[in-house]
Amino acid sequence: MMEAIHDVYSKLNGKFKGDLLRPKDDGFEEARVIWNGMFTRVPGVIARCADVTDVQAAVRAGFESGVLTAIRCGGHSLAGFSTCDGGLVIDLSKMRQVAVDADARRARFSGGCLLGSIDSATQKAGLVFPSGVVSHTGAAGLVLGGGTGWLTRRFGLSCDNVEGFTLVTADGSLVRANSGENADLFWGLRGGGGNFGVVTEFEVRLHPLTSVVLVEGYAADVRRTLELWREFMPQAPIDLKWNLDLRLAPQSPDVPATLRGRPVAGNSLIWTGDEDLAERYFTPALALCEPGSVKIRPISFLALQTMADAAFPHGRRYYTKSGYFVFLQDSTIDSLVEAVATIPSADTQIELAYLGGAAAAVEAAETAFGDRSAPFIMNLLANWQGAAVDHIHISWVRTLFEKLRPAMKPGVYVNFMSGDEQDRVPEAYRSHWKRMVAVKSHYDPQNFFRLNQNIQPTTG
Ligand SMILES: Cc1cc2nc3c(=O)[nH]c(=O)nc-3n(C[C@H](O)[C@H](O)[C@H](O)COP(=O)(O)OP(=O)(O)OC[C@H]3O[C@@H](n4cnc5c(N)ncnc54)[C@H](O)[C@@H]3O)c2cc1C
């Protein structure tokens, strides 16, 4: 590996326009850090590309030298896939251009963009690209895996709004994928993660929206909230998104003193339709929330997109497991209520969202995204500090997951998986699996792009 990584450096040195960083170089320590503090790996070279030609050169050098290569956009992979020990990291963080065509309601953005850079650019034209809920998340990893967020019910998954990709494949070629060119690759890239190449540009559809109505509030009766939510959401209009976070109520002046530190259901609802109709759809949730905890307000789209940023800081330790439910059975609700009472960290959350809406209206075969038929999506997200207590938090997640699993629909959203779940990758794609393997085998037969929820090629 040592010799191979020297070879990569020599191949790039002199012609690379971006930054080439090795362990003793200034800036290397900052550059090697990714969001999840569980992963402190030390790459041999970080190639921070200035443009597409740099990406091609880095891919060719990594491929020819046979070094383990990680691709990084925002570095938010929960599984730690955007770094590696001793290998090459192709870092796209200098490639954050966004071009908006307001009349056509289209945008093009580069492969290193964070969600926040896209939101800021599109909002200047009063338009949105439906993406995730934390603005410091990388767009490339999120969109390639699917992409869920506040606007999923209204406008679909992020990947449903992509019209075309430009990517560098394992041999260094620049390839376009859209409905008319490389259609199989276009299909695979919408849900298949980073398996096929380094995406240098996304072409996407935008929608008009500048503000929403937001309700937030804590309910002490977790069971009743879950029961009401499971009955209410299947009939709700697509303008309503109602997320639940089961957790210990924060020790914050915003939370009534009687609730702080107690198990609660955190309710966050947005309404994207006619403001006058909002209240009628908020009423059931409001009836369960502690009145002193309720905030109801119109909020700009940019404020909505950044309001959770501070809750998920860089450098803490995170571990996740995720799954889908067709329906929340009473026994599942019992387990969730018990689990929230034993949560080992004040920052850990059981995140629950109801998809459906525009995301469910897209035909299953149209994209590689795993499952659109089970609307209840759950993410167990442990969040703590200190390596000495890793086992407590990881084991809480694993135990709860095993308990809930029999009631789940097999399947998992690849962006909510940890790095120890390779055995679940076929489960994530289920009916799409054979086609995914065929696309992977065609575009990356040697499995050069393998630091991802990996689809192994048949020829690799
Ligand atoms: C704080 C936080 C909030 C989140 N919120 C949401 C949410 O609201 N909705 C949601 O759907 N998901 C969410 N996620 C999950 C998120 O979608 C994934 O973590 C995603 O991988 C992050 O993308 P990234 O570009 O930052 O990741 P990176 O760590 O940079 O990369 C992740 C994967 O994508 C590949 N990759 C990165 N860039 C490229 C590229 N240009 N071309 C090809 N492959 C590439 C990498 O090889 C790697 O396998 C969240 C994650 C975090 C940490």
Coordinates of C-alpha atoms and ligand atoms in Angstrom, one line a residue:
M1 CA 0.0 0.0 0.0
M2 CA 2.8 2.4 0.9
E3 CA 4.5 2.1 -2.5
A4 CA 1.2 2.3 -4.3
I5 CA 0.2 5.5 -2.5
H6 CA 3.6 7.0 -3.4
D7 CA 2.9 6.1 -7.0
V8 CA -0.5 7.9 -6.8
Y9 CA 1.2 11.0 -5.5
S10 CA 3.9 11.0 -8.1
K11 CA 1.4 10.5 -10.9
L12 CA -0.6 13.6 -9.7
N13 CA 2.2 15.8 -8.5
G14 CA 2.9 18.6 -10.9
K15 CA -0.2 18.4 -13.0
F16 CA -2.9 18.5 -10.3
K17 CA -4.6 21.9 -10.0
G18 CA -6.2 21.4 -6.6
D19 CA -4.5 20.5 -3.3
L20 CA -2.5 17.3 -2.8
L21 CA -2.1 16.6 0.9
R22 CA 0.0 14.0 2.7
P23 CA 0.1 13.2 6.4
K24 CA 2.8 15.8 7.3
D25 CA 1.5 18.6 5.1
D26 CA -0.1 21.8 6.5
G27 CA -3.9 21.4 6.4
F28 CA -3.8 17.6 6.3
E29 CA -5.2 17.2 9.8
E30 CA -8.2 19.4 9.1
A31 CA -8.7 17.8 5.7
R32 CA -8.8 14.2 7.0
V33 CA -11.7 14.9 9.4
I34 CA -15.2 13.6 8.5
W35 CA -18.5 14.3 10.3
N36 CA -18.8 11.1 12.3
G37 CA -16.2 11.2 15.1
M38 CA -16.2 7.3 15.2
F39 CA -13.9 7.4 12.1
T40 CA -10.5 8.9 12.6
R41 CA -8.7 7.2 9.7
V42 CA -5.5 8.6 8.2
P43 CA -5.4 8.5 4.4
G44 CA -2.1 8.4 2.5
V45 CA -3.1 11.2 0.1
I46 CA -6.0 13.6 0.0
A47 CA -6.6 14.9 -3.5
R48 CA -8.8 18.0 -3.2
C49 CA -9.8 18.5 -6.8
A50 CA -10.2 21.9 -8.4
D51 CA -12.2 20.7 -11.4
V52 CA -13.3 17.7 -13.4
T53 CA -9.9 17.2 -15.0
D54 CA -8.5 16.8 -11.5
V55 CA -11.2 14.2 -10.7
Q56 CA -10.3 12.3 -13.8
A57 CA -6.6 12.4 -13.0
A58 CA -7.2 11.2 -9.4
V59 CA -9.5 8.4 -10.4
R60 CA -7.0 7.2 -13.1
A61 CA -4.1 7.4 -10.6
G62 CA -6.0 5.5 -7.9
F63 CA -7.2 2.9 -10.3
E64 CA -3.9 2.2 -12.0
S65 CA -2.0 2.0 -8.6
G66 CA -4.7 -0.2 -7.1
V67 CA -5.1 1.8 -3.9
L68 CA -8.2 1.8 -1.7
T69 CA -10.0 5.0 -2.8
A70 CA -12.7 7.0 -0.9
I71 CA -14.8 9.7 -2.5
R72 CA -15.9 12.7 -0.4
C73 CA -18.5 15.3 -0.9
G74 CA -19.8 16.6 2.5
G75 CA -18.1 13.8 4.5
H76 CA -21.4 13.0 6.3
S77 CA -21.5 9.3 5.6
L78 CA -22.8 7.7 8.8
A79 CA -20.8 4.6 7.9
G80 CA -17.5 6.5 7.5
F81 CA -17.2 5.7 3.8
S82 CA -15.6 9.0 2.8
T83 CA -12.2 8.3 4.4
C84 CA -9.8 5.3 4.6
D85 CA -6.5 4.3 6.2
G86 CA -3.4 4.7 4.0
G87 CA -5.4 5.1 0.7
L88 CA -6.5 7.9 -1.5
V89 CA -9.4 10.3 -0.7
I90 CA -10.8 12.1 -3.7
D91 CA -12.3 15.2 -2.0
L92 CA -14.7 17.4 -4.0
S93 CA -15.1 20.2 -1.4
K94 CA -13.6 22.8 -3.8
M95 CA -16.2 22.0 -6.4
R96 CA -19.3 23.7 -5.1
Q97 CA -20.7 25.7 -8.1
V98 CA -24.4 26.1 -8.5
A99 CA -26.1 27.5 -11.6
V100 CA -29.8 28.2 -11.6
D101 CA -32.0 28.7 -14.6
A102 CA -35.0 30.4 -13.0
D103 CA -37.1 30.4 -16.1
A104 CA -36.6 26.7 -16.8
R105 CA -36.8 25.9 -13.1
R106 CA -33.6 23.9 -13.5
A107 CA -30.2 23.9 -11.7
R108 CA -26.8 22.3 -12.2
F109 CA -24.6 21.8 -9.2
S110 CA -21.2 20.3 -8.8
G111 CA -20.3 17.1 -7.0
G112 CA -18.9 18.7 -3.9
C113 CA -21.9 20.9 -2.9
L114 CA -23.4 21.0 0.5
L115 CA -27.2 21.2 0.7
G116 CA -26.9 24.8 2.1
S117 CA -25.0 26.0 -1.0
I118 CA -27.8 24.7 -3.3
D119 CA -30.6 26.1 -1.1
S120 CA -29.0 29.6 -1.0
A121 CA -28.6 29.7 -4.8
T122 CA -32.1 28.4 -5.6
Q123 CA -33.9 30.6 -3.1
K124 CA -32.6 33.7 -4.8
A125 CA -35.0 32.7 -7.6
G126 CA -37.7 31.6 -5.1
L127 CA -37.2 27.9 -6.0
V128 CA -36.3 24.8 -4.1
F129 CA -34.6 21.5 -4.7
P130 CA -36.1 18.9 -2.4
S131 CA -33.3 17.5 -0.2
G132 CA -32.4 16.8 3.4
V133 CA -33.0 18.6 6.7
V134 CA -29.4 19.6 7.8
S135 CA -27.7 22.2 5.6
H136 CA -24.1 21.0 6.2
T137 CA -24.9 17.5 4.7
G138 CA -23.2 16.8 1.3
A139 CA -25.6 16.8 -1.6
A140 CA -23.8 14.1 -3.7
G141 CA -24.0 11.3 -1.1
L142 CA -27.6 12.3 -0.1
V143 CA -29.0 12.5 -3.7
L144 CA -27.2 9.4 -4.9
G145 CA -28.7 7.3 -2.1
G146 CA -32.2 8.8 -2.6
G147 CA -32.6 11.9 -0.4
T148 CA -35.6 12.4 1.9
G149 CA -36.5 15.7 3.7
W150 CA -39.2 18.2 4.5
L151 CA -40.4 18.3 0.9
T152 CA -40.4 14.6 0.0
R153 CA -44.2 14.2 0.3
R154 CA -44.7 17.3 -1.8
F155 CA -42.1 16.9 -4.5
G156 CA -40.6 13.4 -4.2
L157 CA -37.2 12.1 -3.2
S158 CA -34.1 14.2 -4.2
C159 CA -33.2 11.5 -6.8
D160 CA -36.7 11.7 -8.4
N161 CA -35.8 15.3 -9.2
V162 CA -32.6 14.6 -11.1
E163 CA -32.7 14.9 -14.9
G164 CA -29.1 14.0 -15.5
F165 CA -25.7 13.2 -14.1
T166 CA -22.1 13.7 -15.4
L167 CA -19.7 11.3 -13.8
V168 CA -16.1 10.0 -14.0
T169 CA -16.1 6.3 -14.2
A170 CA -13.4 3.9 -13.0
D171 CA -11.3 4.2 -16.2
G172 CA -11.3 8.0 -15.9
S173 CA -13.9 8.6 -18.7
L174 CA -16.4 11.4 -18.4
V175 CA -19.9 9.9 -19.0
R176 CA -23.4 11.4 -19.1
A177 CA -26.4 9.6 -17.8
N178 CA -29.9 10.8 -18.4
S179 CA -33.1 9.4 -19.9
G180 CA -31.6 9.4 -23.4
E181 CA -27.9 8.5 -22.7
N182 CA -26.8 5.5 -20.7
A183 CA -30.3 5.0 -19.4
D184 CA -29.4 2.0 -17.2
L185 CA -26.7 4.0 -15.4
F186 CA -29.2 6.9 -15.0
W187 CA -31.6 4.4 -13.4
G188 CA -28.9 3.0 -11.1
L189 CA -27.6 6.4 -10.0
R190 CA -31.0 7.3 -8.6
G191 CA -30.6 5.3 -5.4
G192 CA -27.5 3.3 -6.0
G193 CA -25.1 5.5 -3.9
G194 CA -21.5 6.0 -5.0
N195 CA -21.2 2.6 -6.7
F196 CA -20.8 3.7 -10.3
G197 CA -18.4 6.6 -10.4
V198 CA -17.6 10.1 -9.1
V199 CA -20.5 12.4 -10.0
T200 CA -19.1 15.8 -11.0
E201 CA -22.4 17.5 -11.9
F202 CA -26.1 17.0 -11.2
E203 CA -28.9 18.5 -13.4
V204 CA -32.1 18.9 -11.3
R205 CA -35.6 20.2 -11.4
L206 CA -36.7 22.9 -9.0
H207 CA -40.0 23.9 -7.6
P208 CA -41.4 27.3 -6.4
L209 CA -41.5 27.6 -2.6
T210 CA -40.1 30.2 -0.2
S211 CA -41.7 29.6 3.1
V212 CA -43.8 27.0 5.0
V213 CA -45.8 27.0 8.3
L214 CA -44.0 25.1 11.0
V215 CA -45.3 23.6 14.3
E216 CA -43.0 22.2 16.9
G217 CA -44.0 20.8 20.3
Y218 CA -43.3 18.0 22.8
A219 CA -45.8 15.4 23.9
A220 CA -45.3 13.5 27.1
D221 CA -47.7 10.8 26.1
V222 CA -45.5 9.0 23.6
R223 CA -47.9 6.1 23.1
R224 CA -50.9 8.2 22.3
T225 CA -48.8 10.3 19.9
L226 CA -47.6 7.3 18.0
E227 CA -51.2 5.9 17.8
L228 CA -52.6 9.1 16.5
W229 CA -49.8 9.6 14.1
R230 CA -50.1 6.2 12.5
E231 CA -53.8 6.7 12.0
F232 CA -53.6 10.3 10.8
M233 CA -50.7 10.2 8.3
P234 CA -52.1 7.7 5.7
Q235 CA -55.0 10.2 5.0
A236 CA -53.0 13.4 5.3
P237 CA -52.6 15.6 2.2
I238 CA -49.1 15.8 0.6
D239 CA -48.8 19.4 1.9
L240 CA -48.3 18.0 5.4
K241 CA -45.1 16.5 6.7
W242 CA -45.2 15.3 10.3
N243 CA -42.0 13.9 11.8
L244 CA -41.6 12.5 15.3
D245 CA -38.4 12.3 17.3
L246 CA -38.7 10.0 20.4
R247 CA -36.1 11.2 22.9
L248 CA -35.4 12.7 26.3
A249 CA -36.7 16.3 26.3
P250 CA -33.7 18.7 26.1
Q251 CA -32.5 20.6 29.2
S252 CA -33.3 23.9 27.4
P253 CA -35.2 27.0 28.4
D254 CA -37.4 26.5 25.4
V255 CA -38.8 23.3 27.0
P256 CA -41.2 23.5 30.0
A257 CA -39.3 22.5 33.2
T258 CA -41.7 19.7 33.9
L259 CA -40.7 17.9 30.7
R260 CA -36.9 18.4 30.7
G261 CA -35.1 15.1 30.7
R262 CA -38.3 13.1 30.4
P263 CA -39.2 10.7 27.5
V264 CA -41.2 12.6 25.0
A265 CA -42.3 12.6 21.4
G266 CA -40.9 15.7 19.7
N267 CA -43.3 16.7 17.0
S268 CA -42.3 18.7 13.9
L269 CA -44.9 19.5 11.3
I270 CA -44.7 21.6 8.2
W271 CA -47.5 22.7 5.9
T272 CA -46.6 23.6 2.3
G273 CA -50.1 24.4 1.1
D274 CA -52.5 27.3 1.5
E275 CA -51.6 28.9 4.9
D276 CA -55.3 29.4 5.8
L277 CA -55.8 25.6 5.8
A278 CA -52.7 24.8 7.9
E279 CA -54.4 24.9 11.3
R280 CA -56.9 22.2 10.6
Y281 CA -54.1 19.7 9.9
F282 CA -52.1 20.7 12.9
T283 CA -55.0 20.4 15.4
P284 CA -54.5 16.7 16.3
A285 CA -50.8 17.1 17.1
L286 CA -51.4 20.3 19.0
A287 CA -53.9 18.6 21.2
L288 CA -51.3 16.2 22.4
C289 CA -48.4 18.6 22.8
E290 CA -47.7 20.4 26.1
P291 CA -49.0 23.9 25.5
G292 CA -45.9 25.5 26.9
S293 CA -43.7 23.7 24.4
V294 CA -45.6 24.6 21.3
K295 CA -44.3 27.0 18.7
I296 CA -46.3 27.7 15.5
R297 CA -44.9 30.1 12.9
P298 CA -44.4 30.8 9.3
I299 CA -40.8 30.2 8.5
S300 CA -38.6 30.9 5.5
F301 CA -37.4 27.9 3.6
L302 CA -33.7 28.8 4.4
A303 CA -34.5 29.0 8.1
L304 CA -36.3 25.6 8.0
Q305 CA -33.3 24.0 6.2
T306 CA -30.8 25.2 8.8
M307 CA -32.8 24.9 12.0
A308 CA -31.5 21.4 12.8
D309 CA -27.9 22.2 11.9
A310 CA -26.6 22.6 15.5
A311 CA -28.3 19.4 16.7
F312 CA -25.9 17.3 14.7
P313 CA -22.5 18.7 15.1
H314 CA -19.3 17.4 13.5
G315 CA -17.0 15.2 15.6
R316 CA -19.5 13.5 18.0
R317 CA -19.9 9.7 17.8
Y318 CA -22.9 8.4 15.9
Y319 CA -24.3 5.0 15.1
T320 CA -27.4 4.1 13.2
K321 CA -29.8 1.4 12.2
S322 CA -32.9 1.9 10.1
G323 CA -35.9 0.1 8.6
Y324 CA -39.4 0.4 7.2
F325 CA -42.8 -0.5 8.4
V326 CA -46.0 -0.9 6.4
F327 CA -48.0 -0.2 9.5
L328 CA -47.0 0.4 13.1
Q329 CA -48.4 -2.5 15.1
D330 CA -49.4 -2.1 18.8
S331 CA -46.4 -4.3 19.7
T332 CA -44.1 -2.0 17.8
I333 CA -45.5 1.0 19.7
D334 CA -45.0 -0.9 23.0
S335 CA -41.3 -1.5 22.1
L336 CA -40.8 2.1 21.1
V337 CA -42.4 3.4 24.3
E338 CA -40.2 1.1 26.4
A339 CA -37.1 2.0 24.4
V340 CA -37.4 5.8 24.8
A341 CA -37.5 5.4 28.5
T342 CA -34.1 3.6 28.5
I343 CA -32.3 5.8 26.0
P344 CA -28.7 6.1 27.1
S345 CA -27.9 9.6 25.8
A346 CA -29.8 12.9 25.9
D347 CA -28.9 13.4 22.2
T348 CA -30.0 10.0 20.9
Q349 CA -33.2 9.9 18.9
I350 CA -35.6 7.5 17.4
E351 CA -36.5 9.4 14.2
L352 CA -39.8 8.5 12.5
A353 CA -41.1 9.9 9.3
Y354 CA -44.0 9.1 7.0
L355 CA -43.1 9.1 3.3
G356 CA -45.9 8.4 0.8
G357 CA -47.1 11.4 -1.2
A358 CA -45.0 12.3 -4.3
A359 CA -42.3 9.7 -3.4
A360 CA -44.8 6.9 -3.4
A361 CA -46.3 8.1 -6.7
V362 CA -43.1 7.2 -8.6
E363 CA -43.2 3.7 -10.1
A364 CA -40.9 1.3 -8.2
A365 CA -39.1 0.3 -11.4
E366 CA -38.4 3.8 -12.5
T367 CA -35.4 4.3 -10.2
A368 CA -33.0 2.1 -8.2
F369 CA -34.2 3.5 -4.9
G370 CA -35.0 0.6 -2.6
D371 CA -38.5 0.7 -1.3
R372 CA -41.4 3.2 -1.8
S373 CA -44.2 0.9 -0.6
A374 CA -43.6 1.0 3.2
P375 CA -44.3 4.6 4.2
F376 CA -43.2 4.5 7.8
I377 CA -39.4 5.0 8.0
M378 CA -37.5 4.7 11.2
N379 CA -34.0 5.6 12.0
L380 CA -32.4 4.8 15.3
L381 CA -29.7 7.4 15.6
A382 CA -27.4 7.1 18.6
N383 CA -25.4 10.3 19.3
W384 CA -22.8 10.5 22.2
Q385 CA -19.3 11.5 23.2
G386 CA -16.4 9.4 24.4
A387 CA -15.1 6.2 22.8
A388 CA -15.1 4.5 26.3
V389 CA -18.9 4.2 26.2
D390 CA -19.3 3.2 22.6
H391 CA -20.5 -0.2 23.5
I392 CA -23.4 1.1 25.6
H393 CA -24.8 3.2 22.8
I394 CA -24.2 0.8 20.0
S395 CA -25.7 -2.1 21.9
W396 CA -28.8 0.0 22.7
V397 CA -29.4 0.5 19.0
R398 CA -28.7 -3.1 18.0
T399 CA -30.9 -4.6 20.8
L400 CA -33.8 -2.3 19.9
F401 CA -33.4 -2.9 16.2
E402 CA -33.5 -6.7 16.7
K403 CA -36.6 -6.4 18.8
L404 CA -38.4 -4.3 16.2
R405 CA -37.1 -6.1 13.1
P406 CA -39.8 -8.9 12.9
A407 CA -42.5 -6.3 12.3
M408 CA -40.5 -4.4 9.7
K409 CA -40.8 -4.8 6.0
P410 CA -37.5 -6.1 4.7
G411 CA -35.5 -3.2 3.2
V412 CA -33.4 -0.3 4.3
Y413 CA -32.6 3.2 3.1
V414 CA -28.9 3.0 2.2
N415 CA -28.1 6.5 3.5
F416 CA -29.3 5.5 7.0
M417 CA -27.0 2.4 7.3
S418 CA -23.9 2.0 9.4
G419 CA -20.6 0.5 8.1
D420 CA -21.2 -2.9 9.6
E421 CA -24.3 -3.8 7.5
Q422 CA -22.8 -5.1 4.2
D423 CA -25.1 -8.1 4.5
R424 CA -28.1 -5.8 4.3
V425 CA -27.2 -4.2 0.9
P426 CA -29.1 -6.8 -1.2
E427 CA -32.0 -6.3 1.2
A428 CA -31.8 -2.5 0.5
Y429 CA -32.4 -3.1 -3.2
R430 CA -34.5 -6.3 -3.1
S431 CA -36.3 -6.5 -6.5
H432 CA -33.8 -4.2 -8.2
W433 CA -30.8 -6.3 -7.1
K434 CA -30.1 -8.3 -10.3
R435 CA -30.3 -5.1 -12.4
M436 CA -28.1 -3.2 -9.9
V437 CA -25.4 -5.9 -10.1
A438 CA -25.6 -5.8 -13.9
V439 CA -25.1 -2.0 -14.0
K440 CA -22.3 -2.2 -11.5
S441 CA -20.6 -5.0 -13.4
H442 CA -20.7 -3.0 -16.6
Y443 CA -19.5 0.3 -15.2
D444 CA -17.1 -0.8 -12.4
P445 CA -16.2 -4.4 -13.1
Q446 CA -13.2 -4.3 -10.7
N447 CA -15.2 -2.7 -7.9
F448 CA -12.9 0.3 -7.7
F449 CA -15.7 2.3 -6.1
R450 CA -16.2 0.1 -3.1
L451 CA -16.3 2.4 -0.1
N452 CA -20.1 2.6 -0.1
Q453 CA -23.0 0.3 0.6
N454 CA -21.3 -1.9 -1.9
I455 CA -22.8 -3.8 -4.8
Q456 CA -20.2 -6.3 -5.8
P457 CA -19.8 -6.8 -9.6
T458 CA -20.1 -10.4 -10.9
T459 CA -16.8 -9.9 -12.9
G460 CA -14.8 -8.3 -10.0
Ligands
LIG1 C1 -26.3 15.4 10.0 C2 -26.9 14.5 8.9 C3 -28.2 14.8 8.5 C4 -28.7 13.9 7.5 N1 -30.0 14.2 7.0 C5 -30.5 13.5 6.0 C6 -31.8 13.8 5.5 O1 -32.4 14.7 5.9 N2 -32.2 13.0 4.4 C7 -31.5 12.0 3.9 O2 -31.9 11.4 3.0 N3 -30.3 11.7 4.4 C8 -29.8 12.4 5.5 N4 -28.6 12.1 6.0 C9 -27.8 10.9 5.5 C10 -27.0 11.4 4.2 O3 -27.9 11.3 3.1 C11 -25.8 10.5 4.0 O4 -25.0 10.5 5.2 C12 -25.0 10.9 2.8 O5 -24.1 9.9 2.5 C13 -24.3 12.2 3.0 O6 -23.7 12.6 1.9 P1 -22.2 13.3 1.9 O7 -22.0 13.7 0.5 O8 -22.1 14.3 2.9 O9 -21.3 12.1 2.3 P2 -19.9 11.6 2.0 O10 -19.4 11.1 3.3 O11 -19.0 12.6 1.4 O12 -20.1 10.4 1.0 C14 -21.0 9.4 1.2 C15 -21.0 8.4 0.2 O13 -21.3 9.0 -1.1 C16 -20.2 8.8 -2.0 N5 -20.0 10.1 -2.7 C17 -19.8 11.3 -2.1 N6 -19.7 12.2 -3.1 C18 -19.8 11.5 -4.3 C19 -19.8 12.0 -5.6 N7 -19.6 13.2 -6.0 N8 -20.0 11.0 -6.6 C20 -20.2 9.7 -6.3 N9 -20.2 9.3 -5.0 C21 -20.0 10.2 -4.0 C22 -19.0 8.4 -1.2 O14 -18.2 7.5 -1.9 C23 -19.7 7.7 0.0 O15 -19.9 6.3 -0.3 C24 -28.0 12.9 7.0 C25 -26.7 12.6 7.5 C26 -26.2 13.4 8.4 C27 -24.8 13.1 8.9

